Protein backbone atom coordinates (compact mmCIF):
# COMPACT_ATOMS: atom_id res chain seq x y z
CA UNK A 1 0.00 0.00 0.00
CA UNK A 2 1.29 3.44 -0.86
CA UNK A 3 2.13 5.63 -3.80
CA UNK A 4 3.47 2.93 -6.14
CA UNK A 5 7.10 3.97 -5.72
CA UNK A 6 8.22 0.35 -6.15
CA UNK A 7 7.24 0.75 -9.82
CA UNK A 8 9.49 3.76 -10.36
CA UNK A 9 10.89 2.49 -13.72
CA UNK A 10 7.36 2.39 -15.16
CA UNK A 11 6.40 5.66 -13.50
CA UNK A 12 9.27 7.47 -15.21
CA UNK A 13 8.98 5.58 -18.52
CA UNK A 14 5.29 6.31 -19.02
CA UNK A 15 5.49 9.97 -17.99
CA UNK A 16 8.62 10.58 -20.07
CA UNK A 17 7.29 8.70 -23.09
CA UNK A 18 3.95 10.51 -23.14
CA UNK A 19 5.58 13.91 -22.56
CA UNK A 20 8.07 13.37 -25.38
CA UNK A 21 5.32 12.21 -27.75
CA UNK A 22 3.23 15.29 -27.02
CA UNK A 23 6.23 17.61 -27.33
CA UNK A 24 7.30 16.06 -30.64
CA UNK A 25 3.88 16.52 -32.19
CA UNK A 26 3.91 20.22 -31.30
CA UNK A 27 7.51 20.78 -32.40
CA UNK A 28 6.87 18.93 -35.65
CA UNK A 29 3.83 21.11 -36.30
CA UNK A 30 6.08 24.16 -35.95
CA UNK A 31 8.64 22.67 -38.36
CA UNK A 32 5.87 22.12 -40.91
CA UNK A 33 5.07 25.84 -40.88
CA UNK A 34 6.86 27.96 -43.48
CA UNK A 35 7.32 30.72 -40.91
CA UNK A 36 9.83 28.52 -39.05
CA UNK A 37 12.03 27.72 -42.07
CA UNK A 38 14.76 30.16 -41.00
CA UNK A 39 15.05 28.44 -37.60
CA UNK A 40 14.51 24.90 -38.88
CA UNK A 41 18.03 23.64 -38.19
CA UNK A 42 18.16 25.11 -34.67
CA UNK A 43 14.81 23.51 -33.82
CA UNK A 44 15.99 20.16 -35.18
CA UNK A 45 19.17 20.38 -33.08
CA UNK A 46 17.14 21.12 -29.95
CA UNK A 47 15.06 18.00 -30.61
CA UNK A 48 18.02 16.06 -29.27
CA UNK A 49 16.48 16.71 -25.86
CA UNK A 50 13.46 14.62 -26.87
CA UNK A 51 15.48 11.61 -27.95
CA UNK A 52 17.79 11.82 -24.94
CA UNK A 53 14.74 11.70 -22.66
CA UNK A 54 13.19 8.90 -24.71
CA UNK A 55 16.38 6.88 -24.45
CA UNK A 56 16.39 7.37 -20.70
CA UNK A 57 12.78 6.25 -20.55
CA UNK A 58 13.48 3.02 -22.42
CA UNK A 59 16.53 2.35 -20.26
CA UNK A 60 14.37 2.66 -17.14
CA UNK A 61 11.69 0.39 -18.63
CA UNK A 62 14.34 -2.31 -19.12
CA UNK A 63 15.15 -2.10 -15.41
CA UNK A 64 11.55 -3.09 -14.74
CA UNK A 65 11.94 -6.17 -16.96
CA UNK A 66 15.14 -7.20 -15.21
CA UNK A 67 17.06 -7.86 -18.44
CA UNK A 68 17.30 -6.09 -21.82
CA UNK A 69 16.70 -9.45 -23.54
CA UNK A 70 13.22 -9.59 -22.05
CA UNK A 71 12.38 -6.35 -23.83
CA UNK A 72 13.10 -8.02 -27.17
CA UNK A 73 11.15 -11.14 -26.20
CA UNK A 74 8.17 -9.03 -25.22
CA UNK A 75 7.86 -7.81 -28.83
CA UNK A 76 7.10 -11.30 -30.12
CA UNK A 77 3.35 -11.04 -29.54
CA UNK A 78 2.85 -7.80 -31.43
CA UNK A 79 -0.78 -7.45 -32.43
CA UNK A 80 -2.14 -9.77 -29.74
CA UNK A 81 -0.44 -8.41 -26.61
CA UNK A 82 -0.94 -4.86 -25.32
CA UNK A 83 2.57 -4.89 -23.84
CA UNK A 84 4.10 -5.94 -27.17
CA UNK A 85 2.11 -3.24 -28.94
CA UNK A 86 3.43 -0.65 -26.47
CA UNK A 87 7.07 -1.63 -26.95
CA UNK A 88 6.85 -1.93 -30.74
CA UNK A 89 4.97 1.35 -31.15
CA UNK A 90 7.38 3.11 -28.78
CA UNK A 91 10.41 1.71 -30.57
CA UNK A 92 8.95 2.71 -33.93
CA UNK A 93 8.34 6.27 -32.74
CA UNK A 94 11.84 6.44 -31.25
CA UNK A 95 13.45 5.07 -34.43
CA UNK A 96 11.51 7.32 -36.82
CA UNK A 97 12.09 10.42 -34.73
CA UNK A 98 15.74 9.65 -34.09
CA UNK A 99 16.44 8.97 -37.77
CA UNK A 100 14.71 12.19 -38.79
CA UNK A 101 16.83 14.12 -36.31
CA UNK A 102 20.09 12.47 -37.46
CA UNK A 103 19.46 12.78 -41.20
CA UNK A 104 18.31 16.38 -40.84
CA UNK A 105 21.35 17.20 -38.74
CA UNK A 106 23.62 15.71 -41.41
CA UNK A 107 21.65 17.57 -44.13
CA UNK A 108 20.76 14.24 -45.76
CA UNK A 109 16.98 14.67 -45.43
CA UNK A 110 15.29 16.05 -48.59
CA UNK A 111 12.74 18.74 -47.74
CA UNK A 112 9.78 17.00 -49.39
CA UNK A 113 10.59 13.66 -47.75
CA UNK A 114 11.20 15.39 -44.43
CA UNK A 115 7.68 16.81 -44.32
CA UNK A 116 6.15 13.39 -44.99
CA UNK A 117 8.50 11.80 -42.45
CA UNK A 118 7.40 14.31 -39.80
CA UNK A 119 3.72 13.53 -40.38
CA UNK A 120 4.32 9.77 -40.22
CA UNK A 121 6.32 10.18 -36.99
CA UNK A 122 3.56 12.35 -35.51
CA UNK A 123 1.08 9.56 -36.24
CA UNK A 124 3.42 7.01 -34.62
CA UNK A 125 3.59 9.25 -31.53
CA UNK A 126 -0.20 9.19 -31.24
CA UNK A 127 -0.22 5.39 -31.64
CA UNK A 128 2.46 5.07 -28.95
CA UNK A 129 0.51 7.13 -26.41
CA UNK A 130 -2.65 5.13 -27.13
CA UNK A 131 -0.74 1.84 -26.88
CA UNK A 132 0.59 2.74 -23.41
CA UNK A 133 -2.93 3.46 -22.17
CA UNK A 134 -4.18 0.06 -23.38
CA UNK A 135 -1.56 -1.93 -21.45
CA UNK A 136 -3.39 -1.32 -18.17
CA UNK A 137 -6.89 -2.20 -19.32
CA UNK A 138 -6.85 -5.48 -17.37
CA UNK A 139 -10.25 -6.89 -16.40
CA UNK A 140 -8.85 -8.58 -13.29
CA UNK A 141 -7.59 -5.23 -11.94
CA UNK A 142 -10.80 -3.30 -11.20
CA UNK A 143 -8.98 -0.11 -10.18
CA UNK A 144 -7.36 0.07 -13.62
CA UNK A 145 -10.08 -1.43 -15.79
CA UNK A 146 -11.86 1.87 -16.39
CA UNK A 147 -11.52 5.09 -18.38
CA UNK A 148 -9.76 7.04 -15.60
CA UNK A 149 -6.29 5.59 -16.06
CA UNK A 150 -6.36 5.59 -19.87
CA UNK A 151 -7.50 9.20 -20.06
CA UNK A 152 -4.91 10.29 -17.49
CA UNK A 153 -2.16 8.66 -19.55
CA UNK A 154 -3.33 10.49 -22.67
CA UNK A 155 -3.74 13.78 -20.80
CA UNK A 156 -0.10 13.65 -19.67
CA UNK A 157 0.87 14.27 -23.31
CA UNK A 158 -1.27 17.41 -23.29
CA UNK A 159 -0.14 18.58 -19.84
CA UNK A 160 3.64 18.05 -19.98
CA UNK A 161 4.19 17.85 -23.76
CA UNK A 162 3.51 21.55 -24.48
CA UNK A 163 5.91 22.89 -21.83
CA UNK A 164 8.66 20.50 -22.95
CA UNK A 165 8.15 21.62 -26.56
CA UNK A 166 8.16 25.29 -25.54
CA UNK A 167 11.40 24.89 -23.58
CA UNK A 168 13.21 23.20 -26.48
CA UNK A 169 11.89 25.76 -28.96
CA UNK A 170 13.10 28.55 -26.67
CA UNK A 171 16.54 26.91 -26.44
CA UNK A 172 16.54 26.86 -30.26
CA UNK A 173 16.08 30.63 -30.27
CA UNK A 174 12.40 30.52 -31.19
CA UNK A 175 10.19 33.21 -29.65
CA UNK A 176 8.11 31.25 -27.12
CA UNK A 177 5.55 34.05 -27.05
CA UNK A 178 4.59 33.07 -30.62
CA UNK A 179 3.46 29.66 -29.34
CA UNK A 180 1.69 30.98 -26.25
CA UNK A 181 -1.36 28.93 -27.25
CA UNK A 182 0.63 25.87 -26.08
CA UNK A 183 -0.05 26.92 -22.50
CA UNK A 184 -3.80 26.88 -23.19
CA UNK A 185 -3.49 23.21 -24.16
CA UNK A 186 -1.82 22.44 -20.83
CA UNK A 187 -4.34 24.47 -18.83
CA UNK A 188 -7.36 22.75 -20.40
CA UNK A 189 -5.74 19.32 -19.98
CA UNK A 190 -4.90 20.06 -16.32
CA UNK A 191 -8.50 21.09 -15.58
CA UNK A 192 -9.77 17.91 -17.26
CA UNK A 193 -7.26 15.87 -15.25
CA UNK A 194 -8.33 17.40 -11.92
CA UNK A 195 -11.97 16.60 -12.74
CA UNK A 196 -11.01 13.00 -13.58
CA UNK A 197 -9.02 12.33 -10.40
CA UNK A 198 -11.80 13.84 -8.29
CA UNK A 199 -14.37 11.56 -9.89
CA UNK A 200 -12.02 8.59 -9.49
CA UNK A 201 -11.60 9.38 -5.80
CA UNK A 202 -15.34 9.03 -5.28
CA UNK A 203 -15.49 5.79 -7.29
CA UNK A 204 -12.71 4.10 -5.31
CA UNK A 205 -15.03 3.77 -2.34
CA UNK A 206 -17.30 1.45 -4.35
CA UNK A 207 -14.53 -0.99 -5.37
CA UNK A 208 -13.61 -3.82 -3.02
CA UNK A 209 -12.88 -7.51 -3.01
CA UNK A 210 -13.17 -10.12 -0.31
CA UNK A 211 -9.55 -9.26 0.55
CA UNK A 212 -9.24 -5.48 0.43
CA UNK A 213 -10.84 -2.15 -0.35
CA UNK A 214 -9.52 0.05 -3.15
CA UNK A 215 -9.74 3.13 -0.94
CA UNK A 216 -7.19 1.55 1.44
CA UNK A 217 -4.55 1.07 -1.26
CA UNK A 218 -3.52 4.74 -1.21
CA UNK A 219 -4.90 6.17 2.06
CA UNK A 220 -3.47 9.60 1.25
CA UNK A 221 -5.09 9.72 -2.20
CA UNK A 222 -6.78 13.09 -1.63
CA UNK A 223 -3.73 14.84 -0.15
CA UNK A 224 -1.33 13.42 -2.75
CA UNK A 225 -3.62 14.48 -5.58
CA UNK A 226 -3.83 17.86 -3.88
CA UNK A 227 -0.04 18.18 -3.97
CA UNK A 228 -0.09 17.08 -7.60
CA UNK A 229 -2.55 19.87 -8.40
CA UNK A 230 -0.37 22.39 -6.53
CA UNK A 231 2.71 21.35 -8.54
CA UNK A 232 0.85 21.58 -11.83
CA UNK A 233 -0.58 24.98 -10.88
CA UNK A 234 2.85 26.33 -9.91
CA UNK A 235 4.32 25.06 -13.17
CA UNK A 236 1.58 26.71 -15.20
CA UNK A 237 1.93 29.95 -13.21
CA UNK A 238 5.68 30.13 -13.96
CA UNK A 239 4.89 29.67 -17.63
CA UNK A 240 1.91 32.05 -17.82
CA UNK A 241 3.37 35.00 -15.87
CA UNK A 242 5.86 36.23 -18.52
CA UNK A 243 3.25 35.68 -21.24
CA UNK A 244 0.83 37.95 -19.39
CA UNK A 245 3.63 40.54 -19.34
CA UNK A 246 3.92 39.99 -23.12
CA UNK A 247 7.48 38.72 -22.74
CA UNK A 248 9.41 35.85 -24.21
CA UNK A 249 9.76 33.45 -21.23
CA UNK A 250 13.37 32.83 -20.18
CA UNK A 251 14.91 29.36 -20.40
CA UNK A 252 15.23 29.28 -16.61
CA UNK A 253 11.53 30.08 -16.15
CA UNK A 254 10.52 27.34 -18.58
CA UNK A 255 12.84 24.81 -16.91
CA UNK A 256 11.27 25.64 -13.55
CA UNK A 257 7.81 25.23 -15.06
CA UNK A 258 8.76 21.88 -16.60
CA UNK A 259 10.17 20.59 -13.29
CA UNK A 260 6.98 21.47 -11.42
CA UNK A 261 4.74 19.93 -14.08
CA UNK A 262 6.75 16.74 -14.45
CA UNK A 263 6.92 16.31 -10.68
CA UNK A 264 3.14 16.69 -10.49
CA UNK A 265 2.64 14.07 -13.20
CA UNK A 266 5.07 11.69 -11.48
CA UNK A 267 3.01 11.98 -8.28
CA UNK A 268 -0.14 11.15 -10.19
CA UNK A 269 1.48 8.20 -11.95
CA UNK A 270 2.81 6.86 -8.67
CA UNK A 271 -0.73 6.91 -7.28
CA UNK A 272 -1.94 5.04 -10.36
CA UNK A 273 0.49 2.18 -9.78
CA UNK A 274 -0.23 2.27 -6.07
CA UNK A 275 -3.89 1.50 -6.85
CA UNK A 276 -3.08 -1.91 -8.28
CA UNK A 277 -5.29 -4.67 -6.91
CA UNK A 278 -6.62 -7.94 -8.27
CA UNK A 279 -10.17 -9.20 -8.23
CA UNK A 280 -9.53 -11.69 -5.44
CA UNK A 281 -12.43 -13.86 -4.38
CA UNK A 282 -15.24 -11.40 -5.19
CA UNK A 283 -15.81 -7.87 -6.42
CA UNK A 284 -18.43 -5.49 -5.21
CA UNK A 285 -19.23 -2.04 -6.57
Tab-separated table of C-alpha atoms in Angstrom:
chain	number	residue	atom	x	y	z
A	1	UNK	CA	0.000	0.000	0.000
A	2	UNK	CA	1.287	3.441	-0.861
A	3	UNK	CA	2.131	5.630	-3.803
A	4	UNK	CA	3.465	2.932	-6.143
A	5	UNK	CA	7.103	3.971	-5.719
A	6	UNK	CA	8.221	0.349	-6.146
A	7	UNK	CA	7.238	0.748	-9.819
A	8	UNK	CA	9.488	3.762	-10.363
A	9	UNK	CA	10.887	2.486	-13.722
A	10	UNK	CA	7.365	2.390	-15.165
A	11	UNK	CA	6.405	5.664	-13.500
A	12	UNK	CA	9.274	7.468	-15.209
A	13	UNK	CA	8.979	5.581	-18.516
A	14	UNK	CA	5.294	6.306	-19.024
A	15	UNK	CA	5.486	9.966	-17.993
A	16	UNK	CA	8.622	10.581	-20.066
A	17	UNK	CA	7.287	8.699	-23.093
A	18	UNK	CA	3.954	10.507	-23.144
A	19	UNK	CA	5.583	13.907	-22.558
A	20	UNK	CA	8.074	13.366	-25.383
A	21	UNK	CA	5.323	12.212	-27.749
A	22	UNK	CA	3.228	15.289	-27.023
A	23	UNK	CA	6.228	17.612	-27.334
A	24	UNK	CA	7.305	16.059	-30.640
A	25	UNK	CA	3.880	16.521	-32.195
A	26	UNK	CA	3.905	20.219	-31.303
A	27	UNK	CA	7.514	20.776	-32.400
A	28	UNK	CA	6.873	18.927	-35.655
A	29	UNK	CA	3.832	21.111	-36.301
A	30	UNK	CA	6.081	24.164	-35.954
A	31	UNK	CA	8.635	22.668	-38.360
A	32	UNK	CA	5.866	22.118	-40.910
A	33	UNK	CA	5.067	25.842	-40.883
A	34	UNK	CA	6.864	27.955	-43.478
A	35	UNK	CA	7.321	30.722	-40.912
A	36	UNK	CA	9.826	28.524	-39.048
A	37	UNK	CA	12.030	27.723	-42.065
A	38	UNK	CA	14.763	30.162	-40.998
A	39	UNK	CA	15.047	28.438	-37.603
A	40	UNK	CA	14.513	24.902	-38.884
A	41	UNK	CA	18.028	23.642	-38.187
A	42	UNK	CA	18.156	25.108	-34.670
A	43	UNK	CA	14.812	23.511	-33.822
A	44	UNK	CA	15.991	20.157	-35.177
A	45	UNK	CA	19.165	20.380	-33.081
A	46	UNK	CA	17.138	21.124	-29.945
A	47	UNK	CA	15.058	18.002	-30.612
A	48	UNK	CA	18.019	16.064	-29.273
A	49	UNK	CA	16.476	16.707	-25.862
A	50	UNK	CA	13.458	14.621	-26.867
A	51	UNK	CA	15.481	11.608	-27.946
A	52	UNK	CA	17.794	11.821	-24.938
A	53	UNK	CA	14.745	11.696	-22.662
A	54	UNK	CA	13.193	8.904	-24.712
A	55	UNK	CA	16.384	6.878	-24.454
A	56	UNK	CA	16.394	7.373	-20.700
A	57	UNK	CA	12.778	6.245	-20.549
A	58	UNK	CA	13.476	3.021	-22.419
A	59	UNK	CA	16.525	2.350	-20.259
A	60	UNK	CA	14.366	2.662	-17.143
A	61	UNK	CA	11.695	0.387	-18.627
A	62	UNK	CA	14.341	-2.312	-19.124
A	63	UNK	CA	15.147	-2.100	-15.407
A	64	UNK	CA	11.548	-3.089	-14.738
A	65	UNK	CA	11.937	-6.169	-16.962
A	66	UNK	CA	15.141	-7.199	-15.214
A	67	UNK	CA	17.061	-7.863	-18.435
A	68	UNK	CA	17.297	-6.091	-21.822
A	69	UNK	CA	16.704	-9.453	-23.543
A	70	UNK	CA	13.224	-9.592	-22.048
A	71	UNK	CA	12.384	-6.346	-23.829
A	72	UNK	CA	13.101	-8.024	-27.169
A	73	UNK	CA	11.153	-11.137	-26.201
A	74	UNK	CA	8.167	-9.026	-25.222
A	75	UNK	CA	7.864	-7.811	-28.835
A	76	UNK	CA	7.102	-11.302	-30.123
A	77	UNK	CA	3.350	-11.042	-29.539
A	78	UNK	CA	2.850	-7.804	-31.433
A	79	UNK	CA	-0.778	-7.446	-32.426
A	80	UNK	CA	-2.140	-9.773	-29.744
A	81	UNK	CA	-0.441	-8.407	-26.615
A	82	UNK	CA	-0.941	-4.860	-25.321
A	83	UNK	CA	2.574	-4.894	-23.841
A	84	UNK	CA	4.105	-5.941	-27.167
A	85	UNK	CA	2.110	-3.241	-28.938
A	86	UNK	CA	3.432	-0.653	-26.473
A	87	UNK	CA	7.072	-1.630	-26.948
A	88	UNK	CA	6.852	-1.930	-30.736
A	89	UNK	CA	4.975	1.346	-31.154
A	90	UNK	CA	7.378	3.114	-28.781
A	91	UNK	CA	10.411	1.706	-30.567
A	92	UNK	CA	8.946	2.713	-33.927
A	93	UNK	CA	8.337	6.271	-32.744
A	94	UNK	CA	11.843	6.444	-31.247
A	95	UNK	CA	13.454	5.069	-34.431
A	96	UNK	CA	11.512	7.316	-36.821
A	97	UNK	CA	12.086	10.423	-34.733
A	98	UNK	CA	15.742	9.650	-34.089
A	99	UNK	CA	16.438	8.970	-37.767
A	100	UNK	CA	14.706	12.186	-38.793
A	101	UNK	CA	16.834	14.117	-36.312
A	102	UNK	CA	20.087	12.468	-37.457
A	103	UNK	CA	19.459	12.780	-41.204
A	104	UNK	CA	18.306	16.382	-40.839
A	105	UNK	CA	21.349	17.203	-38.741
A	106	UNK	CA	23.623	15.708	-41.415
A	107	UNK	CA	21.645	17.571	-44.130
A	108	UNK	CA	20.761	14.244	-45.760
A	109	UNK	CA	16.978	14.669	-45.428
A	110	UNK	CA	15.291	16.053	-48.591
A	111	UNK	CA	12.740	18.745	-47.744
A	112	UNK	CA	9.780	17.004	-49.392
A	113	UNK	CA	10.588	13.659	-47.751
A	114	UNK	CA	11.203	15.388	-44.429
A	115	UNK	CA	7.681	16.805	-44.322
A	116	UNK	CA	6.148	13.395	-44.988
A	117	UNK	CA	8.503	11.805	-42.445
A	118	UNK	CA	7.396	14.309	-39.803
A	119	UNK	CA	3.717	13.534	-40.382
A	120	UNK	CA	4.319	9.775	-40.224
A	121	UNK	CA	6.320	10.184	-36.991
A	122	UNK	CA	3.561	12.348	-35.514
A	123	UNK	CA	1.082	9.555	-36.239
A	124	UNK	CA	3.416	7.008	-34.622
A	125	UNK	CA	3.590	9.249	-31.529
A	126	UNK	CA	-0.205	9.185	-31.241
A	127	UNK	CA	-0.224	5.391	-31.642
A	128	UNK	CA	2.461	5.071	-28.952
A	129	UNK	CA	0.508	7.125	-26.405
A	130	UNK	CA	-2.650	5.133	-27.125
A	131	UNK	CA	-0.744	1.841	-26.880
A	132	UNK	CA	0.587	2.745	-23.410
A	133	UNK	CA	-2.932	3.459	-22.171
A	134	UNK	CA	-4.183	0.060	-23.385
A	135	UNK	CA	-1.562	-1.930	-21.447
A	136	UNK	CA	-3.391	-1.321	-18.170
A	137	UNK	CA	-6.891	-2.202	-19.320
A	138	UNK	CA	-6.854	-5.483	-17.369
A	139	UNK	CA	-10.251	-6.886	-16.403
A	140	UNK	CA	-8.846	-8.575	-13.291
A	141	UNK	CA	-7.587	-5.230	-11.939
A	142	UNK	CA	-10.805	-3.298	-11.203
A	143	UNK	CA	-8.981	-0.108	-10.181
A	144	UNK	CA	-7.357	0.065	-13.622
A	145	UNK	CA	-10.084	-1.433	-15.792
A	146	UNK	CA	-11.857	1.870	-16.395
A	147	UNK	CA	-11.516	5.089	-18.382
A	148	UNK	CA	-9.755	7.038	-15.603
A	149	UNK	CA	-6.286	5.594	-16.062
A	150	UNK	CA	-6.364	5.586	-19.871
A	151	UNK	CA	-7.501	9.198	-20.061
A	152	UNK	CA	-4.910	10.291	-17.487
A	153	UNK	CA	-2.163	8.660	-19.552
A	154	UNK	CA	-3.331	10.490	-22.668
A	155	UNK	CA	-3.741	13.781	-20.798
A	156	UNK	CA	-0.097	13.650	-19.672
A	157	UNK	CA	0.867	14.269	-23.306
A	158	UNK	CA	-1.271	17.411	-23.290
A	159	UNK	CA	-0.139	18.580	-19.839
A	160	UNK	CA	3.641	18.049	-19.985
A	161	UNK	CA	4.193	17.849	-23.758
A	162	UNK	CA	3.507	21.551	-24.479
A	163	UNK	CA	5.907	22.894	-21.827
A	164	UNK	CA	8.662	20.502	-22.949
A	165	UNK	CA	8.147	21.615	-26.558
A	166	UNK	CA	8.159	25.294	-25.540
A	167	UNK	CA	11.402	24.890	-23.584
A	168	UNK	CA	13.207	23.196	-26.479
A	169	UNK	CA	11.895	25.762	-28.964
A	170	UNK	CA	13.096	28.546	-26.667
A	171	UNK	CA	16.541	26.913	-26.440
A	172	UNK	CA	16.544	26.862	-30.262
A	173	UNK	CA	16.076	30.627	-30.273
A	174	UNK	CA	12.395	30.524	-31.188
A	175	UNK	CA	10.187	33.211	-29.647
A	176	UNK	CA	8.110	31.249	-27.124
A	177	UNK	CA	5.549	34.051	-27.054
A	178	UNK	CA	4.593	33.072	-30.621
A	179	UNK	CA	3.457	29.661	-29.344
A	180	UNK	CA	1.689	30.979	-26.249
A	181	UNK	CA	-1.357	28.928	-27.252
A	182	UNK	CA	0.627	25.874	-26.083
A	183	UNK	CA	-0.050	26.920	-22.497
A	184	UNK	CA	-3.798	26.876	-23.188
A	185	UNK	CA	-3.488	23.208	-24.157
A	186	UNK	CA	-1.816	22.438	-20.830
A	187	UNK	CA	-4.343	24.472	-18.832
A	188	UNK	CA	-7.359	22.748	-20.400
A	189	UNK	CA	-5.737	19.322	-19.978
A	190	UNK	CA	-4.903	20.063	-16.324
A	191	UNK	CA	-8.497	21.088	-15.580
A	192	UNK	CA	-9.773	17.915	-17.259
A	193	UNK	CA	-7.265	15.869	-15.251
A	194	UNK	CA	-8.330	17.404	-11.925
A	195	UNK	CA	-11.968	16.595	-12.739
A	196	UNK	CA	-11.009	13.005	-13.582
A	197	UNK	CA	-9.021	12.334	-10.403
A	198	UNK	CA	-11.796	13.838	-8.293
A	199	UNK	CA	-14.367	11.556	-9.893
A	200	UNK	CA	-12.024	8.591	-9.492
A	201	UNK	CA	-11.597	9.375	-5.795
A	202	UNK	CA	-15.336	9.025	-5.283
A	203	UNK	CA	-15.487	5.785	-7.294
A	204	UNK	CA	-12.707	4.103	-5.311
A	205	UNK	CA	-15.032	3.767	-2.338
A	206	UNK	CA	-17.295	1.446	-4.353
A	207	UNK	CA	-14.529	-0.989	-5.372
A	208	UNK	CA	-13.613	-3.819	-3.025
A	209	UNK	CA	-12.877	-7.507	-3.011
A	210	UNK	CA	-13.166	-10.122	-0.311
A	211	UNK	CA	-9.547	-9.260	0.546
A	212	UNK	CA	-9.244	-5.480	0.428
A	213	UNK	CA	-10.843	-2.150	-0.347
A	214	UNK	CA	-9.522	0.047	-3.148
A	215	UNK	CA	-9.735	3.129	-0.940
A	216	UNK	CA	-7.190	1.554	1.437
A	217	UNK	CA	-4.547	1.067	-1.259
A	218	UNK	CA	-3.520	4.739	-1.206
A	219	UNK	CA	-4.898	6.173	2.057
A	220	UNK	CA	-3.466	9.604	1.255
A	221	UNK	CA	-5.090	9.717	-2.202
A	222	UNK	CA	-6.779	13.092	-1.635
A	223	UNK	CA	-3.730	14.839	-0.147
A	224	UNK	CA	-1.330	13.422	-2.751
A	225	UNK	CA	-3.618	14.483	-5.580
A	226	UNK	CA	-3.829	17.863	-3.880
A	227	UNK	CA	-0.041	18.182	-3.970
A	228	UNK	CA	-0.091	17.084	-7.604
A	229	UNK	CA	-2.548	19.871	-8.403
A	230	UNK	CA	-0.372	22.387	-6.534
A	231	UNK	CA	2.707	21.350	-8.536
A	232	UNK	CA	0.846	21.582	-11.833
A	233	UNK	CA	-0.576	24.976	-10.879
A	234	UNK	CA	2.854	26.325	-9.909
A	235	UNK	CA	4.318	25.060	-13.170
A	236	UNK	CA	1.576	26.710	-15.204
A	237	UNK	CA	1.931	29.946	-13.207
A	238	UNK	CA	5.679	30.126	-13.961
A	239	UNK	CA	4.885	29.667	-17.633
A	240	UNK	CA	1.914	32.050	-17.817
A	241	UNK	CA	3.372	35.002	-15.869
A	242	UNK	CA	5.858	36.228	-18.519
A	243	UNK	CA	3.246	35.676	-21.245
A	244	UNK	CA	0.832	37.949	-19.387
A	245	UNK	CA	3.626	40.545	-19.338
A	246	UNK	CA	3.924	39.993	-23.125
A	247	UNK	CA	7.477	38.724	-22.741
A	248	UNK	CA	9.406	35.846	-24.211
A	249	UNK	CA	9.763	33.450	-21.225
A	250	UNK	CA	13.365	32.833	-20.176
A	251	UNK	CA	14.912	29.364	-20.397
A	252	UNK	CA	15.228	29.276	-16.606
A	253	UNK	CA	11.526	30.083	-16.150
A	254	UNK	CA	10.521	27.343	-18.582
A	255	UNK	CA	12.838	24.810	-16.909
A	256	UNK	CA	11.270	25.638	-13.554
A	257	UNK	CA	7.814	25.235	-15.056
A	258	UNK	CA	8.760	21.878	-16.597
A	259	UNK	CA	10.169	20.594	-13.293
A	260	UNK	CA	6.979	21.467	-11.416
A	261	UNK	CA	4.738	19.929	-14.075
A	262	UNK	CA	6.751	16.740	-14.451
A	263	UNK	CA	6.917	16.307	-10.684
A	264	UNK	CA	3.144	16.692	-10.494
A	265	UNK	CA	2.641	14.072	-13.200
A	266	UNK	CA	5.073	11.692	-11.479
A	267	UNK	CA	3.009	11.982	-8.277
A	268	UNK	CA	-0.142	11.153	-10.194
A	269	UNK	CA	1.484	8.203	-11.952
A	270	UNK	CA	2.813	6.857	-8.669
A	271	UNK	CA	-0.734	6.914	-7.281
A	272	UNK	CA	-1.944	5.041	-10.363
A	273	UNK	CA	0.494	2.178	-9.779
A	274	UNK	CA	-0.231	2.273	-6.072
A	275	UNK	CA	-3.893	1.505	-6.847
A	276	UNK	CA	-3.082	-1.913	-8.280
A	277	UNK	CA	-5.290	-4.670	-6.915
A	278	UNK	CA	-6.619	-7.938	-8.266
A	279	UNK	CA	-10.170	-9.202	-8.233
A	280	UNK	CA	-9.525	-11.686	-5.439
A	281	UNK	CA	-12.435	-13.857	-4.383
A	282	UNK	CA	-15.236	-11.402	-5.189
A	283	UNK	CA	-15.812	-7.873	-6.420
A	284	UNK	CA	-18.434	-5.489	-5.208
A	285	UNK	CA	-19.227	-2.043	-6.565
